[in-house]
Coordinates of C-alpha atoms and ligand atoms in Angstrom, one line a residue:
M1 CA 72.3 125.7 201.3
T2 CA 75.8 124.8 200.3
A3 CA 74.9 122.1 197.7
E4 CA 75.1 124.8 195.0
I5 CA 78.8 124.9 195.5
F6 CA 79.0 121.2 194.6
H7 CA 76.4 121.1 191.9
P8 CA 77.9 121.0 188.4
A9 CA 74.9 122.9 187.0
T10 CA 75.9 126.0 189.0
Y11 CA 79.1 126.3 186.9
A12 CA 77.2 126.0 183.6
Q13 CA 75.9 129.5 184.5
A14 CA 79.1 131.0 186.1
V15 CA 81.7 130.4 188.7
P16 CA 79.9 131.5 192.0
Y17 CA 82.6 134.1 193.0
D18 CA 80.2 136.2 195.1
R19 CA 79.2 133.1 197.1
F20 CA 82.9 132.2 197.5
A21 CA 83.6 135.7 198.8
E22 CA 80.7 135.4 201.3
L23 CA 82.1 132.0 202.5
R24 CA 85.6 133.4 202.9
R25 CA 84.1 136.1 205.1
T26 CA 81.7 133.9 207.1
T27 CA 82.8 130.2 207.1
P28 CA 86.1 129.9 205.2
V29 CA 86.1 126.1 205.9
C30 CA 82.5 125.0 205.4
W31 CA 80.6 121.7 205.2
I32 CA 79.3 121.2 201.6
E33 CA 76.5 118.8 200.8
E34 CA 76.9 116.4 197.9
P35 CA 73.5 115.5 196.5
A36 CA 72.7 113.0 193.8
V37 CA 73.2 114.5 190.3
G38 CA 71.2 112.7 187.5
T39 CA 72.0 109.0 187.8
W40 CA 75.1 109.7 190.0
P41 CA 74.3 108.9 193.7
A42 CA 74.7 111.3 196.5
G43 CA 78.0 111.5 198.3
S44 CA 79.0 111.9 202.0
G45 CA 79.6 115.6 201.8
Y46 CA 82.9 117.4 202.3
W47 CA 84.8 120.3 203.9
G48 CA 85.2 123.1 201.3
V49 CA 88.3 125.2 201.9
F50 CA 88.0 128.7 200.5
A51 CA 90.8 131.0 201.9
H52 CA 94.2 131.3 200.2
A53 CA 96.2 130.5 203.4
D54 CA 94.1 127.4 204.3
V55 CA 94.3 126.1 200.7
K56 CA 98.1 126.3 200.8
R57 CA 98.1 124.8 204.2
V58 CA 96.2 121.7 203.0
L59 CA 98.2 121.4 199.8
R60 CA 101.6 121.5 201.5
D61 CA 100.8 118.9 204.2
P62 CA 100.2 115.5 202.5
D63 CA 100.8 113.7 205.9
T64 CA 97.6 115.3 207.2
F65 CA 95.7 115.8 203.9
S66 CA 96.3 112.8 201.8
S67 CA 95.8 112.4 198.0
H68 CA 96.2 108.6 198.4
L69 CA 93.5 107.8 200.9
G70 CA 90.5 108.6 198.8
G71 CA 92.0 110.0 195.5
T72 CA 91.7 113.6 194.4
Q73 CA 88.2 113.8 192.9
I74 CA 85.2 114.7 195.0
R75 CA 83.3 111.6 193.9
D76 CA 84.7 108.5 195.7
P77 CA 85.7 105.7 193.3
E78 CA 82.8 103.3 193.1
T79 CA 84.5 100.1 194.3
S80 CA 87.6 99.3 196.3
G81 CA 89.0 97.9 193.0
D82 CA 88.5 101.2 191.3
L83 CA 90.1 103.0 194.3
D84 CA 93.1 100.7 194.2
F85 CA 93.4 101.3 190.5
V86 CA 93.4 105.1 190.6
R87 CA 95.9 105.0 193.6
A88 CA 98.5 103.8 191.1
M89 CA 98.5 107.3 189.6
M90 CA 101.1 109.8 191.1
L91 CA 98.4 112.4 191.3
N92 CA 96.7 110.1 193.8
Q93 CA 99.8 109.3 195.9
D94 CA 101.6 111.0 198.7
P95 CA 105.4 111.4 199.0
P96 CA 107.6 109.5 199.0
A97 CA 105.8 107.1 196.5
Q98 CA 104.6 110.1 194.4
S99 CA 108.1 111.6 194.4
R100 CA 109.5 108.4 192.8
L101 CA 107.1 108.5 189.9
R102 CA 107.4 112.3 189.5
R103 CA 111.2 112.1 189.2
I104 CA 110.9 109.7 186.3
V105 CA 109.0 112.2 184.1
A106 CA 110.1 115.5 185.6
A107 CA 113.1 116.0 183.3
A108 CA 110.7 116.3 180.3
F109 CA 109.0 119.3 181.9
T110 CA 111.8 121.6 183.1
P111 CA 111.8 125.2 181.8
R112 CA 114.8 124.3 179.7
A113 CA 113.1 121.2 178.2
I114 CA 110.0 123.2 177.4
R115 CA 112.0 126.0 175.8
R116 CA 113.3 123.5 173.3
L117 CA 109.6 122.9 172.3
E118 CA 108.7 126.6 172.2
E119 CA 109.3 127.1 168.5
T120 CA 107.4 124.1 167.3
I121 CA 104.5 125.0 169.6
A122 CA 104.5 128.5 168.2
D123 CA 104.6 127.1 164.6
R124 CA 101.6 124.9 165.4
A125 CA 99.6 127.8 166.8
R126 CA 100.4 129.8 163.7
T127 CA 99.2 126.9 161.5
L128 CA 95.9 126.6 163.4
V129 CA 95.2 130.3 163.1
D130 CA 96.2 130.2 159.4
A131 CA 93.5 127.6 158.8
V132 CA 90.7 129.8 160.0
L133 CA 92.0 133.3 159.2
P134 CA 90.4 133.8 155.7
A135 CA 86.9 133.0 157.1
G136 CA 86.9 136.0 159.4
H137 CA 85.0 134.1 162.1
A138 CA 85.4 130.8 164.1
D139 CA 84.5 129.0 167.3
F140 CA 87.7 129.7 169.2
V141 CA 87.2 126.5 171.3
E142 CA 87.7 124.5 168.2
V143 CA 90.6 126.5 167.0
A144 CA 92.4 126.2 170.3
A145 CA 91.6 122.5 171.1
D146 CA 94.1 121.0 168.8
L147 CA 97.2 122.7 170.2
P148 CA 97.2 120.8 173.6
V149 CA 96.6 117.4 171.9
W150 CA 99.2 118.0 169.3
T151 CA 101.7 119.0 171.9
L152 CA 100.9 116.1 174.1
A153 CA 101.2 113.7 171.2
R154 CA 104.8 115.0 170.8
I155 CA 105.7 114.7 174.4
M156 CA 104.2 111.2 174.9
G157 CA 105.5 109.7 171.7
V158 CA 102.0 109.3 170.2
P159 CA 102.0 109.5 166.4
D160 CA 100.3 112.7 165.2
R161 CA 97.7 110.8 163.3
D162 CA 96.4 109.2 166.5
R163 CA 96.2 112.5 168.5
R164 CA 92.4 112.8 168.1
L165 CA 92.1 109.8 170.3
L166 CA 93.6 111.8 173.2
Y167 CA 90.9 114.4 172.6
D168 CA 88.1 111.7 172.7
W169 CA 89.4 110.1 175.9
A170 CA 89.4 113.4 177.7
N171 CA 85.9 114.1 176.4
R172 CA 84.7 110.8 177.9
V173 CA 86.2 111.7 181.3
I174 CA 84.4 115.0 181.4
G175 CA 81.3 113.6 179.8
Y176 CA 80.0 112.3 183.1
Q177 CA 79.2 115.8 184.1
D178 CA 78.2 117.3 180.7
A179 CA 76.1 115.2 178.5
D180 CA 77.2 117.0 175.4
Y181 CA 80.6 115.3 175.7
A182 CA 79.4 111.9 176.8
G183 CA 80.3 109.3 174.3
L184 CA 81.5 111.9 171.9
S185 CA 83.8 110.4 169.3
T186 CA 85.7 112.5 166.8
A187 CA 88.5 110.2 165.7
D188 CA 88.2 109.1 162.1
A189 CA 89.1 105.4 162.1
A190 CA 90.5 105.6 158.5
A191 CA 93.0 108.3 159.6
L192 CA 94.3 106.4 162.6
S193 CA 97.4 104.2 162.7
P194 CA 96.8 100.4 162.9
L195 CA 97.5 100.7 166.6
G196 CA 94.8 103.4 166.9
R197 CA 92.3 101.3 165.0
A198 CA 93.0 98.3 167.2
A199 CA 92.3 100.4 170.3
L200 CA 89.0 101.6 168.8
A201 CA 87.9 98.0 168.8
E202 CA 88.3 98.0 172.6
R203 CA 86.1 101.1 173.1
P204 CA 83.2 100.4 175.6
A205 CA 80.1 99.9 173.4
S206 CA 78.1 102.2 175.7
M207 CA 78.8 104.4 178.7
T208 CA 75.5 103.2 180.3
R209 CA 75.4 99.8 182.0
P210 CA 72.6 97.3 181.4
D211 CA 71.0 98.4 184.7
G212 CA 70.9 102.0 183.5
R213 CA 73.7 103.2 185.8
P214 CA 76.5 105.2 184.1
L215 CA 79.9 103.6 183.5
N216 CA 82.6 105.5 185.4
P217 CA 85.1 106.8 182.9
R218 CA 87.7 107.0 185.7
S219 CA 87.8 103.2 185.9
R220 CA 89.7 100.6 184.1
V221 CA 86.7 99.5 182.0
G222 CA 85.5 103.0 181.3
L223 CA 88.7 103.7 179.3
A224 CA 89.6 100.2 178.1
D225 CA 90.5 101.5 174.6
M226 CA 92.9 104.0 176.1
Y227 CA 94.7 101.4 178.2
A228 CA 94.8 99.0 175.2
Y229 CA 96.4 101.8 173.2
A230 CA 98.9 102.6 176.0
H231 CA 100.1 99.0 176.0
G232 CA 100.2 98.9 172.2
L233 CA 102.3 102.1 172.2
A234 CA 104.6 100.7 174.8
A235 CA 105.2 97.5 172.8
A236 CA 105.8 99.4 169.6
T237 CA 108.1 101.9 171.4
G238 CA 110.1 98.9 172.6
L239 CA 110.4 97.7 169.0
A240 CA 110.7 101.1 167.4
A241 CA 114.3 100.9 166.6
T242 CA 113.8 97.9 164.3
D243 CA 110.1 97.8 163.5
S244 CA 107.6 100.6 163.3
S245 CA 104.8 98.5 161.7
A246 CA 102.4 99.3 164.5
F247 CA 102.3 102.8 163.2
T248 CA 102.4 102.2 159.5
D249 CA 100.0 100.4 157.2
N250 CA 101.6 97.6 155.2
S251 CA 100.4 99.5 152.1
A252 CA 102.2 102.7 153.1
T253 CA 105.9 102.8 152.4
T254 CA 106.4 106.1 154.1
D255 CA 104.6 107.5 157.1
S256 CA 105.8 110.8 158.3
A257 CA 104.0 110.4 161.7
A258 CA 106.1 107.3 162.4
A259 CA 109.2 108.9 161.1
D260 CA 108.7 112.0 163.2
R261 CA 108.0 110.4 166.5
D262 CA 110.4 109.9 169.2
T263 CA 109.7 107.7 172.2
G264 CA 108.7 110.6 174.5
I265 CA 107.5 109.9 178.0
V266 CA 106.4 106.4 177.1
G267 CA 110.1 105.6 176.4
R268 CA 111.1 106.9 179.8
L269 CA 108.4 105.0 181.6
L270 CA 109.4 101.8 179.9
A271 CA 113.0 102.2 181.0
E272 CA 111.9 102.4 184.6
G273 CA 110.0 99.2 184.7
L274 CA 106.7 100.5 186.1
T275 CA 103.9 98.1 187.1
D276 CA 101.1 97.8 184.5
A277 CA 98.7 99.9 186.7
E278 CA 101.4 102.6 187.2
F279 CA 102.1 102.8 183.5
E280 CA 98.4 102.9 182.6
N281 CA 97.6 105.6 185.1
M282 CA 100.6 107.7 184.0
F283 CA 99.3 107.5 180.4
F284 CA 95.8 108.6 181.6
L285 CA 97.3 111.5 183.7
F286 CA 99.1 113.0 180.7
A287 CA 96.4 112.3 178.2
V288 CA 93.8 114.1 180.3
A289 CA 95.6 116.6 182.5
G290 CA 97.5 118.3 179.8
N291 CA 94.6 118.4 177.4
E292 CA 91.3 119.3 179.0
T293 CA 92.9 122.1 181.2
L294 CA 94.2 124.0 178.1
R295 CA 91.2 123.3 175.9
N296 CA 89.3 125.3 178.6
G297 CA 92.0 127.6 179.7
I298 CA 93.0 129.1 176.3
P299 CA 89.4 130.0 175.3
G300 CA 88.7 131.2 178.9
A301 CA 91.7 133.5 178.6
L302 CA 90.6 135.0 175.4
L303 CA 87.0 135.5 176.7
T304 CA 88.5 137.3 179.7
L305 CA 90.5 139.6 177.5
L306 CA 87.4 140.3 175.3
Q307 CA 85.5 141.2 178.4
H308 CA 88.2 143.7 179.4
P309 CA 89.0 145.8 176.3
D310 CA 91.1 148.3 178.2
Q311 CA 93.5 145.5 179.3
L312 CA 93.4 143.9 175.8
G313 CA 94.4 147.3 174.4
T314 CA 97.3 147.6 176.8
L315 CA 98.5 144.1 176.0
R316 CA 98.3 144.8 172.2
R317 CA 100.6 147.8 172.6
D318 CA 103.4 145.8 174.2
P319 CA 102.8 142.0 173.9
E320 CA 106.6 141.3 174.1
T321 CA 106.7 142.6 177.7
L322 CA 103.2 142.0 178.9
L323 CA 102.1 138.6 177.6
G324 CA 104.0 136.7 180.3
P325 CA 102.5 138.5 183.3
A326 CA 99.1 138.7 181.4
V327 CA 99.0 134.9 181.2
D328 CA 99.6 134.6 185.0
E329 CA 96.8 137.1 185.6
L330 CA 94.5 135.2 183.1
L331 CA 95.2 132.0 185.0
R332 CA 94.4 133.7 188.3
Y333 CA 91.2 135.2 186.9
W334 CA 90.1 132.1 185.0
P335 CA 91.5 129.1 186.8
P336 CA 90.9 126.1 184.4
V337 CA 90.7 123.7 187.4
M338 CA 88.5 125.0 190.2
Q339 CA 89.2 122.5 193.0
F340 CA 91.0 119.3 194.0
R341 CA 90.3 116.9 196.8
R342 CA 92.3 115.5 199.8
T343 CA 91.3 113.2 202.7
A344 CA 92.1 114.0 206.3
T345 CA 94.4 111.3 207.8
R346 CA 93.8 112.5 211.4
D347 CA 91.6 114.8 213.4
V348 CA 92.7 118.3 212.7
T349 CA 91.5 121.9 213.2
L350 CA 91.4 124.0 210.0
G351 CA 89.8 127.5 209.7
G352 CA 88.4 127.1 213.2
R353 CA 86.5 123.9 212.3
D354 CA 87.2 120.4 213.7
L355 CA 87.8 118.0 210.9
R356 CA 87.8 114.2 211.6
A357 CA 90.1 111.6 210.2
G358 CA 88.6 110.2 207.0
D359 CA 86.7 113.5 206.1
K360 CA 86.9 114.7 202.5
V361 CA 88.6 118.1 202.2
V362 CA 88.2 120.0 198.9
V363 CA 90.4 123.1 198.2
Y364 CA 88.9 125.7 195.9
H365 CA 91.7 127.3 193.9
A366 CA 89.0 129.5 192.2
S367 CA 88.2 131.0 195.6
A368 CA 91.8 131.3 196.9
N369 CA 92.7 133.3 193.7
R370 CA 90.2 136.0 194.7
D371 CA 91.1 136.2 198.4
E372 CA 91.1 139.9 199.3
T373 CA 93.7 139.4 202.0
V374 CA 96.3 138.4 199.3
F375 CA 95.1 140.1 196.1
P376 CA 94.1 143.8 196.5
D377 CA 90.8 144.5 194.6
P378 CA 90.7 140.7 193.7
D379 CA 87.8 141.0 191.1
R380 CA 89.8 143.5 189.1
F381 CA 91.5 141.9 186.1
D382 CA 94.9 143.6 185.9
I383 CA 97.6 142.2 183.5
T384 CA 100.3 144.1 185.4
R385 CA 99.3 142.7 188.8
S386 CA 102.5 142.1 190.9
P387 CA 103.0 140.1 193.1
N388 CA 100.6 137.5 191.8
D389 CA 100.6 134.5 194.1
Y390 CA 97.7 132.6 192.4
V391 CA 97.2 128.8 193.0
S392 CA 95.7 127.6 189.7
F393 CA 98.6 125.2 189.3
G394 CA 98.2 124.0 192.9
F395 CA 100.9 124.2 195.6
G396 CA 103.3 121.8 197.4
P397 CA 104.4 118.3 196.2
H398 CA 101.8 118.0 193.5
Y399 CA 102.4 121.4 192.0
C400 CA 101.4 121.0 188.3
L401 CA 104.2 119.4 186.4
G402 CA 103.0 120.9 183.1
A403 CA 102.9 124.5 184.3
H404 CA 105.7 125.8 182.0
L405 CA 104.3 123.8 179.1
A406 CA 100.8 125.1 179.7
K407 CA 102.0 128.7 179.9
T408 CA 104.0 128.3 176.7
Q409 CA 101.0 127.1 174.8
M410 CA 98.8 129.9 176.2
R411 CA 101.4 132.5 175.1
A412 CA 101.7 130.9 171.7
M413 CA 97.9 130.9 171.0
L414 CA 97.1 134.3 172.5
G415 CA 100.2 135.8 170.7
Q416 CA 98.7 134.6 167.4
V417 CA 95.3 136.1 168.2
L418 CA 96.9 139.4 169.2
T419 CA 99.0 139.8 166.1
R420 CA 96.9 138.1 163.4
M421 CA 93.3 138.8 164.3
P422 CA 92.8 142.6 164.2
H423 CA 89.7 143.8 166.1
V424 CA 88.9 140.3 167.4
R425 CA 85.5 140.5 169.1
P426 CA 82.7 138.2 170.3
A427 CA 80.3 136.9 167.6
G428 CA 77.7 135.3 169.9
D429 CA 77.2 134.1 173.4
P430 CA 79.9 131.8 174.9
V431 CA 78.5 128.4 176.2
R432 CA 79.9 127.2 179.5
L433 CA 80.7 123.6 180.3
T434 CA 78.6 121.8 183.0
S435 CA 81.4 120.8 185.5
N436 CA 82.3 121.5 189.1
F437 CA 85.9 120.6 188.3
Q438 CA 86.9 122.2 185.0
N439 CA 86.1 125.9 184.4
G440 CA 85.3 125.3 180.8
L441 CA 83.8 126.7 177.6
K442 CA 82.2 124.5 175.0
H443 CA 81.8 127.4 172.4
L444 CA 83.3 130.8 172.0
P445 CA 82.2 132.4 168.7
I446 CA 84.5 135.2 167.6
R447 CA 85.0 137.5 164.6
W448 CA 87.9 139.6 163.3
D449 CA 88.6 141.9 160.4
Ligands
HEM501 C1 96.5 125.7 182.4 C2 96.6 124.4 182.4 C3 96.8 123.5 183.6 C4 96.3 123.7 184.8 C5 95.4 124.8 185.4 C6 96.7 122.6 185.6 C7 96.4 122.4 187.0 C8 97.0 121.4 187.8 C9 96.8 121.3 189.2 C10 95.9 122.3 190.0 C11 97.5 120.3 189.6 C12 97.7 119.8 191.1 C13 96.7 118.7 191.5 C14 96.7 118.4 193.0 O1 97.1 119.2 193.8 O2 96.2 117.3 193.3 C15 98.1 119.7 188.5 C16 98.9 118.5 188.5 C17 99.5 118.0 187.4 N1 99.4 118.5 186.1 FE1 98.6 120.2 185.5 N2 97.5 121.8 184.8 C18 97.6 122.3 183.6 C19 98.2 121.8 182.5 C20 99.0 120.7 182.5 C21 99.7 120.2 181.4 C22 99.8 120.8 180.0 C23 100.3 119.0 181.8 C24 101.2 118.0 181.1 C25 101.4 117.8 179.9 C26 99.9 118.8 183.2 C27 100.3 117.7 183.9 C28 100.1 117.6 185.3 C29 100.6 116.5 186.1 C30 101.4 115.3 185.6 C31 100.2 116.7 187.4 C32 100.4 115.8 188.6 C33 101.6 116.2 189.4 C34 101.8 115.3 190.6 O3 100.9 114.6 191.0 O4 102.9 115.4 191.1 N3 99.1 119.8 183.6 N4 97.8 120.4 187.4

């Protein structure tokens, strides 16, 4: 039975690392069944790729393993219209089309650009920890969740007061696998800008269609409010020099959110004259990719440290030197994204198996990171591991654009925990997310002295 590798419920218990190890030993490229899950219909099945070398081979060869043909999610888009729409996203393109879109935004993510944000990110992490410190306990998932949305709001040019919308949109996207997040809405309309409130009015009334089938959040209608917001933001950004009324209530004479904002990525995209679908998909990509991954990755990193007190002790003794390599090892050990999909463009042999043109191919970063031929004693968590050729940010042309930004946020938040929360320890059982894509935590109760 290979369906357990696909099934989201498997991951609500744990990432099946033992099963991955067995597959690497026996069938490193293996056919995985894709049964129906709840109201979601069964899929065609796919080739799972589990060995480090094969994962890299797939990711570096977009001519053979395309992101564009069928998108990058295991589930096929429901209609050809939905497929066409997601194909406007650079994540779901192959070079050279993807390279063109990537170049437009890349300058905002270089190590130098991110270094300029480092201090503000550290300040924000300090503020988030300040807010819970006196209580002596917290759900760390809630503490950490604001940092990525706050950072993204800055990068995208979204006013601070609207950032909760980013959080809600990401929830909706993961809600199709975990009912706890489906339809979850946390944005307080009264706190939003007029632009945010206008977008709320476009929110789908229900994520269930009249015939009982779920509405796909990765479709144009599933995120209608987000796309409305994206266009509103673009229009306001174009006007920003002379008129910021979209961000300010008429009654308010000053609005720090509007005053603070710069035009961010949205400004760059406008200058390049993208098509509507390209612009909308770029907005989606940043709103969700830079948000969900860290909301899961930061708590996952803390849980890993709590489960390895010897390594936590070592890190505490010299965070200055060790936090950088520790974050790399944390990402190897707890990859926030467990897999991505490609589609074979031609018949090809991989790992001794004959793949046919049109087959789905899914690379498992979570398995590649524990490949014993690359990582000695791969199940040992060792913050001094070197070299550390983990693939949690992917490999090849789609290598995560936000990798530096992600690591900066992880260092900022973990740095706060290490220095400000003495004797931090678990205060209850963590609760895992039901998802075969994101390696996530919904709750991580902690205490400190
Ligand atoms: C620990 C956190 C993160 C992880 C584990 C992660 C992981 C990944 C992975 C595996 C890919 C490659 C997808 C593929 O091969 O198809 C990717 C792409 C991408 N990521 Fe991240 N990501 C993280 C955080 C971020 C952040 C903070 C941002 C931005 C604000 C971001 C933006 C992107 C973008 C734009 C792409 C698409 C790049 C392209 O298609 O050329 N990510 N990410």
